[in-house]
Structure formats: structure tokens, C-alpha cells
mmCIF file of C-alpha atoms in Angstrom:
data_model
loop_
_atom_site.group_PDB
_atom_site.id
_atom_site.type_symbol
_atom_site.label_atom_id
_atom_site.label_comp_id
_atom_site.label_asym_id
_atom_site.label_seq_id
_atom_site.Cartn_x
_atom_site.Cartn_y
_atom_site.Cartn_z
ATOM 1 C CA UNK A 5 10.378 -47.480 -78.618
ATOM 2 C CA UNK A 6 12.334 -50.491 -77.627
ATOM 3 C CA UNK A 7 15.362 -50.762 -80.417
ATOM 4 C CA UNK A 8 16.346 -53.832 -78.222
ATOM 5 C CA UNK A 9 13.515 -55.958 -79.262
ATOM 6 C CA UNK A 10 14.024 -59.101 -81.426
ATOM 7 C CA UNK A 11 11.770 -57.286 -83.952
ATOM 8 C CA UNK A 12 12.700 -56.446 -87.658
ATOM 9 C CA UNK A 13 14.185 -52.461 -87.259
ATOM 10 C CA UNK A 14 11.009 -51.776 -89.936
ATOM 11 C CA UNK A 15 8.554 -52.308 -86.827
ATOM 12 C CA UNK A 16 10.185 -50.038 -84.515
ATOM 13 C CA UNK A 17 7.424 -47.767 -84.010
ATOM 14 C CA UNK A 18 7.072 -45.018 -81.610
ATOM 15 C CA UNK A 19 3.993 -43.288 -79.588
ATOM 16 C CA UNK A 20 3.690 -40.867 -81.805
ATOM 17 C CA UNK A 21 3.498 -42.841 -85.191
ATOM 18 C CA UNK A 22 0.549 -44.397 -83.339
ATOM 19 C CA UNK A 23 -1.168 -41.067 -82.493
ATOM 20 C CA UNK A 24 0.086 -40.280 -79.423
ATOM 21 C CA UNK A 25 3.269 -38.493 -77.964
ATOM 22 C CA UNK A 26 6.354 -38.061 -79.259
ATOM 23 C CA UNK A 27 9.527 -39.257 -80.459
ATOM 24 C CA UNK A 28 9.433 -40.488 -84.417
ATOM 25 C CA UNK A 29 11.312 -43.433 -85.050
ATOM 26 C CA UNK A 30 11.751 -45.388 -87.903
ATOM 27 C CA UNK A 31 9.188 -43.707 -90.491
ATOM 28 C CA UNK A 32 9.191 -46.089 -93.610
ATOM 29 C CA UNK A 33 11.578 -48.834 -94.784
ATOM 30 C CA UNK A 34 11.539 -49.933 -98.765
ATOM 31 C CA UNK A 35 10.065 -53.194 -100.035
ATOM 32 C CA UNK A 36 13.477 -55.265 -99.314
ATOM 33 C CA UNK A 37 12.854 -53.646 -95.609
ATOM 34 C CA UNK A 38 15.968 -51.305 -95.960
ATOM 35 C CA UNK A 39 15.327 -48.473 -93.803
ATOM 36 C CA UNK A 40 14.682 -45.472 -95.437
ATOM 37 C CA UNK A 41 13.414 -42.676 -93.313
ATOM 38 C CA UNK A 42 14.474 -42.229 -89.717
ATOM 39 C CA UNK A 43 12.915 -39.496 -87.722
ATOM 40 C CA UNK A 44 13.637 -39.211 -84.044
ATOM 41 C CA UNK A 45 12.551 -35.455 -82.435
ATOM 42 C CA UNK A 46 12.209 -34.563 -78.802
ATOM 43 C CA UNK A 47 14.058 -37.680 -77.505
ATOM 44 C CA UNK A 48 17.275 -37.664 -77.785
ATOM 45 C CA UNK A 49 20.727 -36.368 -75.729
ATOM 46 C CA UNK A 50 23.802 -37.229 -76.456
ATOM 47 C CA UNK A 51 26.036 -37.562 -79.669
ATOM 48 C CA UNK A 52 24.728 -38.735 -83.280
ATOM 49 C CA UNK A 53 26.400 -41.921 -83.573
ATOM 50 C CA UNK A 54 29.120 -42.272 -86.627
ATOM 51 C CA UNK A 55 27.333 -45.860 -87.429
ATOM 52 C CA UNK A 56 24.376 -43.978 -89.070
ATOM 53 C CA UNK A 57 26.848 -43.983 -92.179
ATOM 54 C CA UNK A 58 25.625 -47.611 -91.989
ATOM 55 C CA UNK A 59 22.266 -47.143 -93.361
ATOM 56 C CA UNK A 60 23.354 -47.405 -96.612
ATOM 57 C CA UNK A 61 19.699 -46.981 -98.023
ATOM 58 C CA UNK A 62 18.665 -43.988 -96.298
ATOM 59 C CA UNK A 63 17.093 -41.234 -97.878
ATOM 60 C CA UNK A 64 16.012 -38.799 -95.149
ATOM 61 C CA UNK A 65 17.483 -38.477 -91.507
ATOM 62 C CA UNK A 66 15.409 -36.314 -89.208
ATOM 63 C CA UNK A 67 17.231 -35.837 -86.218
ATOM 64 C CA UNK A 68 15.949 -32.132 -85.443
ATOM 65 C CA UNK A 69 14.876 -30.631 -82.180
ATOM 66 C CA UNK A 70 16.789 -32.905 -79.697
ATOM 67 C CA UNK A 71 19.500 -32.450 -77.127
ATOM 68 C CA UNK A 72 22.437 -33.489 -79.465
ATOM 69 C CA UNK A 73 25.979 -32.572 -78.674
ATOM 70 C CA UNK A 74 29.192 -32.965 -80.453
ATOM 71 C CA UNK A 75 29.996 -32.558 -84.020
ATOM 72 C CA UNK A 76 28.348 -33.856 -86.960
ATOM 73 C CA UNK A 77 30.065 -37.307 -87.756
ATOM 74 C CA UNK A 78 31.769 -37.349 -91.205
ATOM 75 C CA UNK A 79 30.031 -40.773 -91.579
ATOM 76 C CA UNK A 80 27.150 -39.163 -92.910
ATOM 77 C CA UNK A 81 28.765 -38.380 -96.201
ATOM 78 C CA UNK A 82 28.959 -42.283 -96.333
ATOM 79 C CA UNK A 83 25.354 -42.464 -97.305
ATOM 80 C CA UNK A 84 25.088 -41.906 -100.786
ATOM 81 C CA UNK A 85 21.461 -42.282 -101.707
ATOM 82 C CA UNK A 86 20.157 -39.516 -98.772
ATOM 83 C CA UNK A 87 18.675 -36.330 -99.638
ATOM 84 C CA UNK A 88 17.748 -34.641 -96.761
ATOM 85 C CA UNK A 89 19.925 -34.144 -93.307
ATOM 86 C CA UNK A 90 18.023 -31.797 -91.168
ATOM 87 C CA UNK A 91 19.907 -31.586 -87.696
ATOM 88 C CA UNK A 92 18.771 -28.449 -86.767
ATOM 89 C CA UNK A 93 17.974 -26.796 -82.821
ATOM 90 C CA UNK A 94 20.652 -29.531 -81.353
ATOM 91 C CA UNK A 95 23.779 -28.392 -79.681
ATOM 92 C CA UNK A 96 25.873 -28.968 -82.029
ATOM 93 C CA UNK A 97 29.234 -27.627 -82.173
ATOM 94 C CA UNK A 98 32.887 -27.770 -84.337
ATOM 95 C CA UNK A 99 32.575 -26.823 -88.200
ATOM 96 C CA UNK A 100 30.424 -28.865 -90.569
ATOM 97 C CA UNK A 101 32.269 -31.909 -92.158
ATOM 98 C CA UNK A 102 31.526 -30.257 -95.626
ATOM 99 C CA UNK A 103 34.599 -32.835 -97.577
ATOM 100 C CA UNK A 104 32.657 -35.804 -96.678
ATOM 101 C CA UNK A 105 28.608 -34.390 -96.885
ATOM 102 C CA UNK A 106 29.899 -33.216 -100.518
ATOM 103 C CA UNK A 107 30.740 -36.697 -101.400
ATOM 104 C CA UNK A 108 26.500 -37.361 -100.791
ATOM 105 C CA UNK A 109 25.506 -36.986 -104.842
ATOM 106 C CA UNK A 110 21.407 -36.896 -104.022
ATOM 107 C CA UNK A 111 21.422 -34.339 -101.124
ATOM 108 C CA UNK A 112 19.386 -31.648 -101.325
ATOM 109 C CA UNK A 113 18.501 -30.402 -97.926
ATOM 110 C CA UNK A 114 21.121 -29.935 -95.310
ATOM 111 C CA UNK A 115 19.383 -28.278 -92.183
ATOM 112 C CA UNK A 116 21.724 -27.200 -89.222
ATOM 113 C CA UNK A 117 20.237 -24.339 -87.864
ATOM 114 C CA UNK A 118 20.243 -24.080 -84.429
ATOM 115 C CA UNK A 119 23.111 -24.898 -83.408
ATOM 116 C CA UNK A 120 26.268 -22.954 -82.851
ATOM 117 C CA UNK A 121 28.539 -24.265 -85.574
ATOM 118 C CA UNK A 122 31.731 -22.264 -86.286
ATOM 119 C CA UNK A 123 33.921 -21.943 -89.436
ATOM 120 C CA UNK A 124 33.520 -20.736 -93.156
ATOM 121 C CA UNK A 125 31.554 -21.893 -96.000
ATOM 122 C CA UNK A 126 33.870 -20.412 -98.780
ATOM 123 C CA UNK A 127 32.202 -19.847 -102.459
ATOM 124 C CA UNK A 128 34.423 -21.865 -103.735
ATOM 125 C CA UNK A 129 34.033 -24.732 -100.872
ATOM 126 C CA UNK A 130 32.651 -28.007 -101.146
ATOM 127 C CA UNK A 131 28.868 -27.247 -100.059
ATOM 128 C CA UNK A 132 28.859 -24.065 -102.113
ATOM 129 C CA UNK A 133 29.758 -26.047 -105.055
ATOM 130 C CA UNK A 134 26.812 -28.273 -104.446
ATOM 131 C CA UNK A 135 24.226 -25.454 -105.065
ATOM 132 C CA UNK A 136 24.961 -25.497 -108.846
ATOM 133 C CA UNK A 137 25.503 -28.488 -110.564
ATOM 134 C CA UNK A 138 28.584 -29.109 -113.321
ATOM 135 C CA UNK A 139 26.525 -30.895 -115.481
ATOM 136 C CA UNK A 140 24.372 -28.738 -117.899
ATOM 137 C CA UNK A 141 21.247 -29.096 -119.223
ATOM 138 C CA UNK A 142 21.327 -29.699 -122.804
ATOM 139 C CA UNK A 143 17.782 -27.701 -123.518
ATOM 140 C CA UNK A 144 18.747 -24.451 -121.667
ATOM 141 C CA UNK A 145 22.833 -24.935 -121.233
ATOM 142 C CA UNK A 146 22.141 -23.573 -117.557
ATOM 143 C CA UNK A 147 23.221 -25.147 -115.269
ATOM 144 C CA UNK A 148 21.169 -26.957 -112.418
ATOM 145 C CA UNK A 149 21.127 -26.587 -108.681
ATOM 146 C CA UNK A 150 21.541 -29.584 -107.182
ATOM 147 C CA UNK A 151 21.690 -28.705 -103.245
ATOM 148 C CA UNK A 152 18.334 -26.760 -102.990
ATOM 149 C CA UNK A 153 18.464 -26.088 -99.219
ATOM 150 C CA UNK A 154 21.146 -25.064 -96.982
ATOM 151 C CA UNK A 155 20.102 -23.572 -93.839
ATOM 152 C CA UNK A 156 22.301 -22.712 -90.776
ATOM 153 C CA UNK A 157 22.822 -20.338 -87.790
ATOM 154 C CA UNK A 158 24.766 -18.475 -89.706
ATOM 155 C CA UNK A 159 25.917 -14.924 -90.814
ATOM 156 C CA UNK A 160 26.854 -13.822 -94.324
ATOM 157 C CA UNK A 161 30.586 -13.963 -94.923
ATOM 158 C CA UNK A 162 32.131 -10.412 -93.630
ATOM 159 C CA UNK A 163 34.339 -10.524 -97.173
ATOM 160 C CA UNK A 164 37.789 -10.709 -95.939
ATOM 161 C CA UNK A 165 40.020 -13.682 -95.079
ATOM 162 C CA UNK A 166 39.673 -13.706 -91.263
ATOM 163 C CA UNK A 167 36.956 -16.012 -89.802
ATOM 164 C CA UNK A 168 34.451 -14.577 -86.589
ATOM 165 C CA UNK A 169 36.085 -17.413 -84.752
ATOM 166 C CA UNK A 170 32.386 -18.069 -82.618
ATOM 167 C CA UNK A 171 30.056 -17.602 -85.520
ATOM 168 C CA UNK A 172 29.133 -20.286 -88.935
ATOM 169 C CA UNK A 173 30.297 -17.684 -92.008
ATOM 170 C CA UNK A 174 28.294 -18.529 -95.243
ATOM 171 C CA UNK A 175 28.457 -17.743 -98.889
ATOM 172 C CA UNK A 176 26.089 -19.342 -100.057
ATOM 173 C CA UNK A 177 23.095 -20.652 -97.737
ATOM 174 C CA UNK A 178 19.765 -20.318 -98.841
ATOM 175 C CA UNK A 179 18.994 -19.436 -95.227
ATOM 176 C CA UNK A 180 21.359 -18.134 -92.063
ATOM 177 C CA UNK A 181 19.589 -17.663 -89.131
ATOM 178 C CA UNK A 182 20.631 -15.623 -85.938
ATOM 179 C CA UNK A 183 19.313 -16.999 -82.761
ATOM 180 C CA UNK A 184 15.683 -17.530 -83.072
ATOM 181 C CA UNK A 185 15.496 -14.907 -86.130
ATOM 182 C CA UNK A 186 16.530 -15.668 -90.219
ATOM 183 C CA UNK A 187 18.564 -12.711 -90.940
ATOM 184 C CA UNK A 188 17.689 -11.338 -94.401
ATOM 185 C CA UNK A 189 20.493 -12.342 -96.776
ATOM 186 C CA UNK A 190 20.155 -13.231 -100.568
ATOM 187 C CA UNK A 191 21.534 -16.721 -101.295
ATOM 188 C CA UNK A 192 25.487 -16.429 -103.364
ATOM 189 C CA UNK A 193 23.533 -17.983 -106.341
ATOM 190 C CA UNK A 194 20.284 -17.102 -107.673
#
């Protein structure tokens, strides 16, 4: 792909949208040519660039299985009509930017396994409070889960205040991971 081209971002195609290699690229833009899907795998190094908060129509951003470094920009929670972030087997590093991802209203998958992330998710954080939405529904008067999918390298949270300084503590991921093997832990809500 060759994003230096004159031509329209929506006909940035790679090898592998034409059936051969690898890479991804720009996977489908919307009728006003907005992109809306960007997939890039196996290509890149380097950090994810904050002006992705740009693309203010995406809905999915694939960036999984690259040589990313760095820490996940807090631009990302600038993109309010996105659904699914999946960052996962990168090298990234730092705690996840969870004040600025819970500002995203329409996620629904957040991916970052993979990558040695420190910190806490706390029950009562930001992200956790994603996995069940406020609002309720007026049939049932349960409540809905509105972040379906949160997966990380991850281990559940030990209980006490202190953090494991090297490791990603969760209370509520649907999925932690350890290394190259998901550690069996029931998801905080059900």
C-alpha cells in the first residue's frame, strides 16, 4: 500500500484485500467515502499514532498482530461512533487510557491481549462500568450490557488495594489471558 498516492484514502488497498499477502488496509469506507473500517495486521512497528482520533466515522480499528510499541493514545476515546478496538499481540505497554475509551458510547469490543499492560481495572472503574449499561430496559427492568468484550493479558484482581506493579489486574474482563494461555476466570458480571 502506498498511503502517499494522490488517490481517495477509500482506494488504499493492500495485497491481501486482492488475494494475496498481507497487510489489511483500509477495509470499507461508507457511501459519503468516510472511512469506516481500518485493518492493518503483520505490517506495522512503531507507535499507533494519536491522529487516529481523527477518523471521526470509524467503526472498527484492527490494529492486531503487529510490532506496536508505546501506550494506547487517549485519542481513541475521541471516536465516538467505533465499536470495536482490537490491539491485541503488540507491545504495548503503560495502563489502558480507560477515562477517555469510556467516553466511546458504541464500543463493544476492546481487545488488548497480548501485550504487557500494567495497572487495575477497579469494579467500580470506568471500563467496568461499561459492561452494564445505566439505562434499563423497560420490558425486563434489567439492565443491559453494553461493552460485550473485554479481553486482556490480564490476571483477576488479587482483592486487596495493592497493585502487582508488572501485571494488568481486572475485575471485570470477559477474558484475561496469561502469556499464550486464557486463564479460567468468570467475568465480575454475569
Amino acid at each position: 500500500t502506498n498511503f502517499l498516492t494522490p488517490n481517495h484514502e477509500c482506494e488504499w488497498k493492500s495485497s491481501v484485500m486482492k488475494g494475496e499477502g498481507r497487510g489489511g488496509g483500509i477495509r470499507r469506507c461508507d457511501a459519503d467515502r468516510n472511512v469506516v473500517e481500518l485493518s492493518i495486521y503483520n505490517e506495522l512497528a512503531g507507535t499507533i499514532p494519536s491522529e487516529l482520533g481523527r477518523l471521526s466515522f470509524l467503526r472498527t480499528l484492527y490494529l492486531g498482530r503487529n510490532n506496536l510499541v508505546g501506550t494506547i493514545p487517549t485519542e481513541l476515546g475521541m471516536i465516538k461512533p467505533i465499536a470495536s478496538i482490537s490491539l491485541q499481540y503488540n507491545q504495548l505497554t503503560g495502563v489502558i487510557p480507560e477515562s477517555s475509551l469510556h467516553r466511546i458510547p458504541t464500543l463493544r469490543f476492546l481487545q488488548l491481549e497480548g501485550n504487557p499492560l500494567i495497572g487495575k481495572i477497579e469494579k467500580d472503574g470506568p471500563l467496568c462500568q461499561m459492561r452494564v449499561d445505566k439505562t434499563k430496559n423497560a420490558e425486563t427492568s434489567e439492565q443491559k450490557r453494553v461493552l460485550r468484550v473485554l479481553s486482556a493479558t490480564c490476571v483477576p484482581s488479587v482483592g486487596d488495594d495493592e497493585s502487582l506493579g508488572d501485571m494488568l489486574e481486572c475485575d471485570c474482563c470477559t477474558r484475561c489471558f496469561a502469556k499464550e494461555k486464557e486463564l479460567d476466570h468468570s467475568p465480575a458480571f454475569s
